[in-house]
CSV table of C-alpha atoms in Angstrom, one decimal:
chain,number,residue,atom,x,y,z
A,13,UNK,CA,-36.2,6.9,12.7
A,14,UNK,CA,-37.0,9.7,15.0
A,15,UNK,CA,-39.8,7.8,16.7
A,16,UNK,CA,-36.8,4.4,17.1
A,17,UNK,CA,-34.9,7.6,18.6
A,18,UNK,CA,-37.2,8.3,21.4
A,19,UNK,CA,-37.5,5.2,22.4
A,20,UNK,CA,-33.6,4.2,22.7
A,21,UNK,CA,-33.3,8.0,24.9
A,22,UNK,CA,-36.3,6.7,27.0
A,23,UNK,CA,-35.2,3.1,27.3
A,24,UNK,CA,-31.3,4.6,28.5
A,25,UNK,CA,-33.2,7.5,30.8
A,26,UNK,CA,-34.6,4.2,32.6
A,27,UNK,CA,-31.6,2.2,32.5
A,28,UNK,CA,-29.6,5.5,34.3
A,29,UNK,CA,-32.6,5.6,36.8
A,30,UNK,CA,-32.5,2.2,37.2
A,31,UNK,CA,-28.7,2.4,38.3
A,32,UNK,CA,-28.8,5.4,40.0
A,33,UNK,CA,-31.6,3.9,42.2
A,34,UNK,CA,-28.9,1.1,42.8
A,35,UNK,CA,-26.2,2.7,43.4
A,36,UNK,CA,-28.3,4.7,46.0
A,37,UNK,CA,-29.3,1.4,47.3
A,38,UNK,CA,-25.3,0.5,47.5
A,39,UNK,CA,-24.9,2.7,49.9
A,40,UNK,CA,-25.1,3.4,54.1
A,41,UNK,CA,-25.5,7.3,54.4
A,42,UNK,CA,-23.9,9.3,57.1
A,43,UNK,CA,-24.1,13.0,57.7
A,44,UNK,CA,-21.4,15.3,59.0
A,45,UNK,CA,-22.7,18.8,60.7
A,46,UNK,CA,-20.1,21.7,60.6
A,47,UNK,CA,-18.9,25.1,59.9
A,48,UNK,CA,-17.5,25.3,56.0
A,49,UNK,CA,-18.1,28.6,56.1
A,50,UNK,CA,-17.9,31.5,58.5
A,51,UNK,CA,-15.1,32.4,60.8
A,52,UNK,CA,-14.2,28.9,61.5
A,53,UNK,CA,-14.4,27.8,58.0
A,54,UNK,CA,-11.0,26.3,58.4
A,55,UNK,CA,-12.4,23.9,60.6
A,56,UNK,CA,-14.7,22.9,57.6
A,57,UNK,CA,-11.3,22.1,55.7
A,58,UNK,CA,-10.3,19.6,58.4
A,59,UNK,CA,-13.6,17.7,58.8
A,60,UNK,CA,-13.5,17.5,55.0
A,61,UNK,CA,-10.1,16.3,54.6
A,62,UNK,CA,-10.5,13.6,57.6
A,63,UNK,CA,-14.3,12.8,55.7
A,64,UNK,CA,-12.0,11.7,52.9
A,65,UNK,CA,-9.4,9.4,54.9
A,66,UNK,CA,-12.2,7.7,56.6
A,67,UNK,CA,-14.5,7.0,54.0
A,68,UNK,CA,-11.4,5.6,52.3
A,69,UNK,CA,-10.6,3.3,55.0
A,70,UNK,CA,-14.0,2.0,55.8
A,71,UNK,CA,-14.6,1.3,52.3
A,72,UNK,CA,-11.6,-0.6,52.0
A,73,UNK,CA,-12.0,-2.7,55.3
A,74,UNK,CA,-15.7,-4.0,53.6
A,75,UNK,CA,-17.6,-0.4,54.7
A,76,UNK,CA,-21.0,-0.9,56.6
A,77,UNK,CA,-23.4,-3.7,56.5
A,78,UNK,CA,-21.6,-4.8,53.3
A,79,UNK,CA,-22.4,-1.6,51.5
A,80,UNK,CA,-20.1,1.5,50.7
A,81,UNK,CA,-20.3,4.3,53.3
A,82,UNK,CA,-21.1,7.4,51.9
A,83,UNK,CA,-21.2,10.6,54.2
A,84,UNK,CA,-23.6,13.8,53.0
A,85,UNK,CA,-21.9,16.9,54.6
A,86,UNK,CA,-24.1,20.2,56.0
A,87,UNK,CA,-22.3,23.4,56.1
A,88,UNK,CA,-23.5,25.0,60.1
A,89,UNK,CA,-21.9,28.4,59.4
A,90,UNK,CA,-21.3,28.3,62.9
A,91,UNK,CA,-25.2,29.7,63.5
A,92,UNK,CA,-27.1,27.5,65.8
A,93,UNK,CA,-30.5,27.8,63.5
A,94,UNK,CA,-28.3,26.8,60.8
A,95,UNK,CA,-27.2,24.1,62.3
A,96,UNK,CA,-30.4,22.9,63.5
A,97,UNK,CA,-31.9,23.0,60.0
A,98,UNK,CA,-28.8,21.3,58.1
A,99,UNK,CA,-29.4,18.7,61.4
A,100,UNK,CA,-32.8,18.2,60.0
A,101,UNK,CA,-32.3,18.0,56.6
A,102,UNK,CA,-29.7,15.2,56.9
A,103,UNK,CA,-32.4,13.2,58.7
A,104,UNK,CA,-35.8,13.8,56.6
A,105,UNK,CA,-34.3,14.8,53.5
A,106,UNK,CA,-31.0,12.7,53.1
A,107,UNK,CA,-32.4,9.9,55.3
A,108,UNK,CA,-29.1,9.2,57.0
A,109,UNK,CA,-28.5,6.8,59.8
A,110,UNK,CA,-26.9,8.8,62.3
A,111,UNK,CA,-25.3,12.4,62.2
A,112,UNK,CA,-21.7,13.2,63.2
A,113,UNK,CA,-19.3,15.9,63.8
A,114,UNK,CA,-19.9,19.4,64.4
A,115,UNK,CA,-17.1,22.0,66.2
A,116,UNK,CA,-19.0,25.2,67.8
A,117,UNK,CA,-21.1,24.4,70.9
A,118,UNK,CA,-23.9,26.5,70.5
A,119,UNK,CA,-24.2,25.0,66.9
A,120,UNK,CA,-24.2,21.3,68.9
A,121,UNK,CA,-26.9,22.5,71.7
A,122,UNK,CA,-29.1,23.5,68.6
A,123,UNK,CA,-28.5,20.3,66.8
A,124,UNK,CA,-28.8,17.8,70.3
A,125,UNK,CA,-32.8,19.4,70.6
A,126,UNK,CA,-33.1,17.9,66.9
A,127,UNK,CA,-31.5,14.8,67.9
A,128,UNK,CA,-33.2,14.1,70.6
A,129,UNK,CA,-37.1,15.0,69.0
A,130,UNK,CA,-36.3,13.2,65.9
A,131,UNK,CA,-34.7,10.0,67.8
A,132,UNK,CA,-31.7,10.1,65.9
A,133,UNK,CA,-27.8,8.9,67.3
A,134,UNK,CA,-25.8,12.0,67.3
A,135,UNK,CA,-21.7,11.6,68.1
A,136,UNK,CA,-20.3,15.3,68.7
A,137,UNK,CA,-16.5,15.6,67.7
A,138,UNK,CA,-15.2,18.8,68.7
A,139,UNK,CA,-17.8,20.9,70.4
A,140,UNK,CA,-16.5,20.9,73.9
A,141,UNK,CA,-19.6,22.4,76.1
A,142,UNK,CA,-20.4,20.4,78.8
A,143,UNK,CA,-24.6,20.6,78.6
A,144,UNK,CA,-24.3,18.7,75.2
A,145,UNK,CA,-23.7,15.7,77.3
A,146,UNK,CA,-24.9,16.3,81.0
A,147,UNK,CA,-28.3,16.9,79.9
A,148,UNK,CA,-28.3,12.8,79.1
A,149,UNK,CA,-30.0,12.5,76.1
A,150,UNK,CA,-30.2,9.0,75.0
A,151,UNK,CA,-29.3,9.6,71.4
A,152,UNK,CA,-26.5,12.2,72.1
A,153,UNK,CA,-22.7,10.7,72.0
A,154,UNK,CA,-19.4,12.8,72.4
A,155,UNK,CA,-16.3,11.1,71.6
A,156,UNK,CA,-13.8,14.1,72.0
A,157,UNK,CA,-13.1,17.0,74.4
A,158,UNK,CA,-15.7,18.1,77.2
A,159,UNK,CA,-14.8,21.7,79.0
A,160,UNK,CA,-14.4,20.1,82.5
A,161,UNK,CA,-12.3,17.3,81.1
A,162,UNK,CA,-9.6,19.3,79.2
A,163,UNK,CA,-9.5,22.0,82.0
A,164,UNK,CA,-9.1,19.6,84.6
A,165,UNK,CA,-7.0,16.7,83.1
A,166,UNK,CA,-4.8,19.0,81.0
A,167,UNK,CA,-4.9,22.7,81.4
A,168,UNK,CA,-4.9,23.3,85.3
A,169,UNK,CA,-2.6,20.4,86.0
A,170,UNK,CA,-0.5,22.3,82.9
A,171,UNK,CA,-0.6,25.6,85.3
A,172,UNK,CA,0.2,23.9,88.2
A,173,UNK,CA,3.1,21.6,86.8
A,174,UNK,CA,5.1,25.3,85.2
A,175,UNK,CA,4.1,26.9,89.0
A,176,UNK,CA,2.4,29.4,87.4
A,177,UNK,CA,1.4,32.5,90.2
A,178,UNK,CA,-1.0,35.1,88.4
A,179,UNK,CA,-3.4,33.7,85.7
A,180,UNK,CA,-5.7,36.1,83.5
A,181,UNK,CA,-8.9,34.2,81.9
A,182,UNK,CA,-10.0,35.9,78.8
A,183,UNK,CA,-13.5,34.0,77.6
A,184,UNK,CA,-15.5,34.8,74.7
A,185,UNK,CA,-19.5,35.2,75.1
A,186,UNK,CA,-20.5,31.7,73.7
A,187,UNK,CA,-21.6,28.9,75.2
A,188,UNK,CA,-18.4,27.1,75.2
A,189,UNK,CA,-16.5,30.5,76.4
A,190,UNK,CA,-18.3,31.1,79.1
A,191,UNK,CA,-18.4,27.6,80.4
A,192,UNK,CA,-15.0,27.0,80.2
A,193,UNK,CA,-14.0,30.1,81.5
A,194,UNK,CA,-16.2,29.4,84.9
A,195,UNK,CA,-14.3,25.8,85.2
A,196,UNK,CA,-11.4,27.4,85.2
A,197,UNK,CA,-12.0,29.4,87.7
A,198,UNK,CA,-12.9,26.7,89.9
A,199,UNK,CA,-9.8,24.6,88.8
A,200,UNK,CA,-8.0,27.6,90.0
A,201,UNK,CA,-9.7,28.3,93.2
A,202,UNK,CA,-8.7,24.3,94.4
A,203,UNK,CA,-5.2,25.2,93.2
A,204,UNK,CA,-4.3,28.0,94.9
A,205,UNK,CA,-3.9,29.8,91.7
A,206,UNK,CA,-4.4,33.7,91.7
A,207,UNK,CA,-6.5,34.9,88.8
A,208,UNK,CA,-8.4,37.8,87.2
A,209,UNK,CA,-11.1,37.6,84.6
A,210,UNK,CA,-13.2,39.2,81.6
A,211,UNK,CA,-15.6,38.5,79.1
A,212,UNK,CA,-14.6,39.7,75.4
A,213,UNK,CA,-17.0,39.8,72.2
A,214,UNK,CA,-16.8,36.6,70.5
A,215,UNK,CA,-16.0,38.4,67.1
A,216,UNK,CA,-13.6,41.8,68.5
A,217,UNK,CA,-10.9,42.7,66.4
A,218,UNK,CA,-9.8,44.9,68.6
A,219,UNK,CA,-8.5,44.5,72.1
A,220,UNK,CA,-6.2,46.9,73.1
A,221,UNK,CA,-8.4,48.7,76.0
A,222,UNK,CA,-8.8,45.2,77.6
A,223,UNK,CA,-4.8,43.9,76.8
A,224,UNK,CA,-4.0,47.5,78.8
A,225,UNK,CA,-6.2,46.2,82.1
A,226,UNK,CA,-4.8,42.6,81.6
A,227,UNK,CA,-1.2,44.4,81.5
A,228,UNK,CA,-2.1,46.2,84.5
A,229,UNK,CA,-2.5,42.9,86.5
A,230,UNK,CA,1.0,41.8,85.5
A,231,UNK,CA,-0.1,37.9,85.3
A,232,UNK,CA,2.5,35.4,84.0
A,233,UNK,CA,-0.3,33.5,82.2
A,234,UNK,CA,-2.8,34.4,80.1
A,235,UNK,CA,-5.8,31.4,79.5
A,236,UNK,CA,-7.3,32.9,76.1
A,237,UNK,CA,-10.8,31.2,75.3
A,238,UNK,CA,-11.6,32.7,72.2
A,239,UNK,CA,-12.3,30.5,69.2
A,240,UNK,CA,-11.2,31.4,65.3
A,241,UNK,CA,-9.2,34.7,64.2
A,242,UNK,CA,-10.2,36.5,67.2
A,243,UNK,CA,-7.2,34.9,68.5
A,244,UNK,CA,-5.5,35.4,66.3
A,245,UNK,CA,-6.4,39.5,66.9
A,246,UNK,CA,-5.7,38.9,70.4
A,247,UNK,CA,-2.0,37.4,70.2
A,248,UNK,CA,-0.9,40.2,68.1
A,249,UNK,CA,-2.1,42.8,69.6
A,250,UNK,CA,-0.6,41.6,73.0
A,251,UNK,CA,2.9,41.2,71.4
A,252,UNK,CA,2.1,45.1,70.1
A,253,UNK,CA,1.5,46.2,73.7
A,254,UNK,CA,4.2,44.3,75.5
A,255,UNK,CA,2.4,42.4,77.2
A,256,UNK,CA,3.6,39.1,75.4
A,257,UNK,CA,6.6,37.5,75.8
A,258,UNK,CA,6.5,38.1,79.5
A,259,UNK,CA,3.4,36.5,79.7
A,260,UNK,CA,2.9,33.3,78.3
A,261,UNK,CA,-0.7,33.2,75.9
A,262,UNK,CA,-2.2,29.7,76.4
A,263,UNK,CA,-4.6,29.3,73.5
A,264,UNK,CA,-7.3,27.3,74.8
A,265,UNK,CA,-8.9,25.9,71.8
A,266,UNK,CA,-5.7,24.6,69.5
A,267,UNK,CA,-7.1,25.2,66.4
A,268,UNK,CA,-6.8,29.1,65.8
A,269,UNK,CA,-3.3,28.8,66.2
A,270,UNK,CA,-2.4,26.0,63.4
A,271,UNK,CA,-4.6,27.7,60.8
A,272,UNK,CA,-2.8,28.5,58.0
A,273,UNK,CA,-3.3,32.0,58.1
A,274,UNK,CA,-2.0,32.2,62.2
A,275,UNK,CA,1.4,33.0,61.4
A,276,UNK,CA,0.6,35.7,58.4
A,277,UNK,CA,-1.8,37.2,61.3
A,278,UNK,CA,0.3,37.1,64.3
A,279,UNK,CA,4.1,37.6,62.7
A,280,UNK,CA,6.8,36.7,64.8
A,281,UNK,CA,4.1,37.7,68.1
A,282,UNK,CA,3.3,33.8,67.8
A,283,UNK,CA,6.2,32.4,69.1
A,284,UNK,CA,6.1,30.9,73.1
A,285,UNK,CA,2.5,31.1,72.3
A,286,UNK,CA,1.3,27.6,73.7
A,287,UNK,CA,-1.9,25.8,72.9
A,288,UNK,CA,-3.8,22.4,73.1
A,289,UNK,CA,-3.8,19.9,70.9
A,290,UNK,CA,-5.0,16.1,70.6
A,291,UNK,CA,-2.0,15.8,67.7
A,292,UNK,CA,1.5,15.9,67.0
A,293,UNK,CA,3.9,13.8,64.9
A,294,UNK,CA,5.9,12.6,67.3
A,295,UNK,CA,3.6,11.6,70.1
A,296,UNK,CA,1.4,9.1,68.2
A,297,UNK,CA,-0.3,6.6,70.7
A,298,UNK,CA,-1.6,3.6,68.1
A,299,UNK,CA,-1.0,2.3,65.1
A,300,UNK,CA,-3.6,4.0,63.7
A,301,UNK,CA,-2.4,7.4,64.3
A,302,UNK,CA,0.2,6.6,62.1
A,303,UNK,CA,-1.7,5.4,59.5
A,304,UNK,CA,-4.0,8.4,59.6
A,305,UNK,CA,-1.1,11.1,58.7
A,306,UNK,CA,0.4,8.4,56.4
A,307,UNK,CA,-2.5,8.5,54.7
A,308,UNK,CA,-3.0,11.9,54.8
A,309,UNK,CA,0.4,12.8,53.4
A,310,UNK,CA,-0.6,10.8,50.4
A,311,UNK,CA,-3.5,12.3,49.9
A,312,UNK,CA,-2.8,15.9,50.4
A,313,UNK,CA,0.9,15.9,49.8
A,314,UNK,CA,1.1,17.5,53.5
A,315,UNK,CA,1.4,16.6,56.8
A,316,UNK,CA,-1.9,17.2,58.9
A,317,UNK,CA,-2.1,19.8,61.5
A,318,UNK,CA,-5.3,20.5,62.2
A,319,UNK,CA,-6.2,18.0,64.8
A,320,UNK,CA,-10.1,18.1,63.7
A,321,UNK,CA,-9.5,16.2,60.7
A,322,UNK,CA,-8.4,13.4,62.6
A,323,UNK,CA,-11.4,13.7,65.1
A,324,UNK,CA,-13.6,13.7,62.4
A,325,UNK,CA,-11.6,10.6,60.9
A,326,UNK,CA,-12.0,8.9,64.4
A,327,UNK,CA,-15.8,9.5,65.1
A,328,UNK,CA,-16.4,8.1,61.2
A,329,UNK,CA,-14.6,5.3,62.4
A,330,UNK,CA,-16.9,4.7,65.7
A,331,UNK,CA,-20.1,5.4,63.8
A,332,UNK,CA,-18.8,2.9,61.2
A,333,UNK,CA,-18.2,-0.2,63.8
A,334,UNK,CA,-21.4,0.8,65.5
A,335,UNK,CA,-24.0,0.4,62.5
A,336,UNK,CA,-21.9,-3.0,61.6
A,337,UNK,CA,-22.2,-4.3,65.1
A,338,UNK,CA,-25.8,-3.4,65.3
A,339,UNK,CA,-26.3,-5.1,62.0
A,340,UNK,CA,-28.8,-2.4,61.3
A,341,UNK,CA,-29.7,1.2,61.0
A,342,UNK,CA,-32.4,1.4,63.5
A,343,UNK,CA,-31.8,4.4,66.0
A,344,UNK,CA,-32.7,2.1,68.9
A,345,UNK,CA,-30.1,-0.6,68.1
A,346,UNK,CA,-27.2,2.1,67.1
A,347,UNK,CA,-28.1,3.6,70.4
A,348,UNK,CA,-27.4,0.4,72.4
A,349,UNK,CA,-24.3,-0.8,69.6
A,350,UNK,CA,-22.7,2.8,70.5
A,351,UNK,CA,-23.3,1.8,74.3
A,352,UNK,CA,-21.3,-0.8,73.7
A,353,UNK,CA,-18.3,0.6,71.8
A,354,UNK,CA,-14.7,-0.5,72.5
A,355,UNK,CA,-13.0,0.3,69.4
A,356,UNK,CA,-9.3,1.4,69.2
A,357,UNK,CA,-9.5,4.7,67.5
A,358,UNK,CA,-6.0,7.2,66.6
A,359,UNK,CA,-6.1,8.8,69.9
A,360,UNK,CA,-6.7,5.5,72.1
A,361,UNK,CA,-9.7,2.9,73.1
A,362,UNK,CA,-13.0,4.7,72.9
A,363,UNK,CA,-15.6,3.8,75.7
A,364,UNK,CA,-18.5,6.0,76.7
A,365,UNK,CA,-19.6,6.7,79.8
A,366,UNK,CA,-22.8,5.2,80.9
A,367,UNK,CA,-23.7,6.9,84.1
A,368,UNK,CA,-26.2,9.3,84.0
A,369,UNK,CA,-26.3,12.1,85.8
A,370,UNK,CA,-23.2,14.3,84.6
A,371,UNK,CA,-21.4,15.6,81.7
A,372,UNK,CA,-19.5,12.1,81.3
A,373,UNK,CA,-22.8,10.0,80.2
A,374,UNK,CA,-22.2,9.0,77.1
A,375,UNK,CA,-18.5,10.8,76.9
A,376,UNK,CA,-15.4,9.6,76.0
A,377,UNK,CA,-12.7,12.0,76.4
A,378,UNK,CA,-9.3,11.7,74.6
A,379,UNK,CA,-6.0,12.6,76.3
A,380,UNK,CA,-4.7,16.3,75.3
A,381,UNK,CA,-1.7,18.2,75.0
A,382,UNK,CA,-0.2,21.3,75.4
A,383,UNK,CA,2.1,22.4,72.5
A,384,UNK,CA,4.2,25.6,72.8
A,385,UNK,CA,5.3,27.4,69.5
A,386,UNK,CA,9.3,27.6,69.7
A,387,UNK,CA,10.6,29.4,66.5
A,388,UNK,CA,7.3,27.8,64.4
A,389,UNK,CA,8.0,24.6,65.4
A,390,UNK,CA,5.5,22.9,67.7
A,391,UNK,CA,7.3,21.4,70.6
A,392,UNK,CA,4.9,19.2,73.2
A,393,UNK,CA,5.4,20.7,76.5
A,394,UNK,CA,2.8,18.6,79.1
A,395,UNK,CA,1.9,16.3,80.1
A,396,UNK,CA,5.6,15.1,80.9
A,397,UNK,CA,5.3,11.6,79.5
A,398,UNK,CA,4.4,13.4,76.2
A,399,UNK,CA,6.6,16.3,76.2
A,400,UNK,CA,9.3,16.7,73.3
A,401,UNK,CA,10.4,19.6,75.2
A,402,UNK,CA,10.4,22.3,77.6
A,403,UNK,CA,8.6,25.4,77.7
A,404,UNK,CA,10.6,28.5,76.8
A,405,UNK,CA,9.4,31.6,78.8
């Protein structure tokens, strides 16, 4: 009996090996790079919660190559040799056909090295650096904000249009800081634009000293780069010294200030605070926007408002077209089948830019907005064909 016993155990072991080596088989792996933990962990939230509408969706439109898409996620931490190793492990351990995502540029530069070594299509959502693309890497793709584009298609027409006369930059010391900041200045400089500047630590919790010289400049804008609750430091602590209402806080990232713990860290300091944003309810430009936060109301009895979890969603759905148009996994036919992409995404058609020689090979750049907080309700301010309303100084 106990020998009849070992037997049935051994013959179902191999029967649930047998499956799971066919449901393994079922399925086109993808993998998703970014921070779930770390001071940007929130960002981790929104890439999982867009992971989970897109999945859904491509499934249910016949998924990839007539399998079910499945995506392996790596938690970066925000480190760039974090990043790079998660990168690698997607590829040789997961075996996955192409790698997606990511939010912190020096996490992307990291990953694009890996990319490019281990010939391996890489779309970057939300890191915004402009060397991820203008060093023209064949298997590196953006399909969401570059620096140069949101600074000069959104934020220095956006200073500009409200006839701004003093702007303060405030940049963090990261790769994305830093690179923004210096566009900025030259956006400026071919505007006419006064401005001031300084470099901040990318994790301070304390700004006062520098809020006191910033006061001392008496500008009427302030251009914050500085990425997760170090803004959120920042905002208060200018409301505590006065220097906030007067001046009007542009956050240049978005994010920081629609995390759910802005308004617990800021108090009432938050409101006029303005900040840019690919999303809001009521400006929605396809179909497919709508469905995403229909969707997304269903599944997390919410409305979205982190914009990343519909970048994510987006860049899942490019990835997904891609591999079915290439009718393959190979690296070298994704490469050209991304080429190739014109796909109407949530935020508009997605076509990447095939000239070398700049930040815009292999770029597509979706259309931003800036969104001003008006007693915690997010009111679109620019551009004007967008705006829900005006900005309240």
């Amino acid at each position: 009996m106990r020998k009849w016993s070992v037997v049935i155990g051994v013959c179902v072991l191999g029967l649930l090996c047998a499956s799971g080596a066919v449901l393994a088989e079922d399925t086109i792996k993808v993998g998703v790079v970014g921070p779930r933990t770390g001071a940007a962990a929130a960002t981790g939230t929104a890439f999982q919660e867009g992971i989970k509408i897109a999945t859904d969706y491509v499934n249910a439109h016949g998924g990839v190559l007539g399998k079910k898409l499945e995506i392996i996620f790596e938690d970066t931490a925000g480190a760039p040799d974090v990043a790079a190793s998660g990168f690698e492990r997607l590829v040789t351990r997961d075996k996955v056909a192409m790698v997606l995502g990511e939010s912190h540029s020096s996490s992307a530069l990291a990953e694009i090295e890996v990319a490019n070594r281990l010939k391996i299509p890489f779309i970057v959502s939300e890191a915004w650096a402009d060397p991820i693309t203008a060093k023209n890497y064949k298997y590196v793709f953006r399909a969401g904000p570059s620096n140069s584009g949101v600074v000069n298609q959104t934020i220095a027409k956006w200073v500009v249009t409200e006839k701004f006369k003093k702007a303060y930059i405030v940049a963090e010391n990261s790769d994305w800081g830093l690179g923004i900041a210096a566009l900025t200045k030259k956006a400026l400089d071919q505007a006419g634009v006064a401005y001031e500047s300084m470099v901040t630590e990318q994790k301070s919790q304390d700004h006062y000293t520098e809020l006191t010289k910033i006061k001392e400049y008496n500008p009427d804008v302030i251009l914050a780069f500085v990425y997760g609750t170090g803004l959120h430091y920042f905002v208060a602590q200018a409301g505590e010294v006065q220097l906030t209402p007067k001046a009007i806080i542009l956050d240049g990232a978005g994010p920081p200030s629609i995390w759910p713990d802005f308004w617990k860290n800021v108090g009432n300091y938050g409101d006029k605070e303005c900040f840019v944003s690919s999303m809001h309810e009521k400006v929605e430009l396809t179909k497919l926007a709508t469905q995403f936060r229909e969707a997304y109301v269903k599944d997390f009895g919410k409305q979205p408002s982190d914009y990343k979890s519909r970048s994510i969603f987006d860049t899942i759905l490019i990835a997904a077209d891609a591999i079915n148009r290439a009718k393959s996994t190979d690296a070298e036919k994704l490469v050209q089948a991304l080429e190739d992409t014109h796909l109407l995404v949530t935020r508009g058609v997605v076509q990447f830019g095939k000239q070398a020689g700049g930040p815009e090979y292999h770029q597509w750049m979706p259309p931003m907005l800036v969104i001003q907080w008006q007693n915690k309700e997010q009111v679109v301010i620019y551009p004007p064909d967008a705006a829900t309303g005006k900005m309240v100084r």
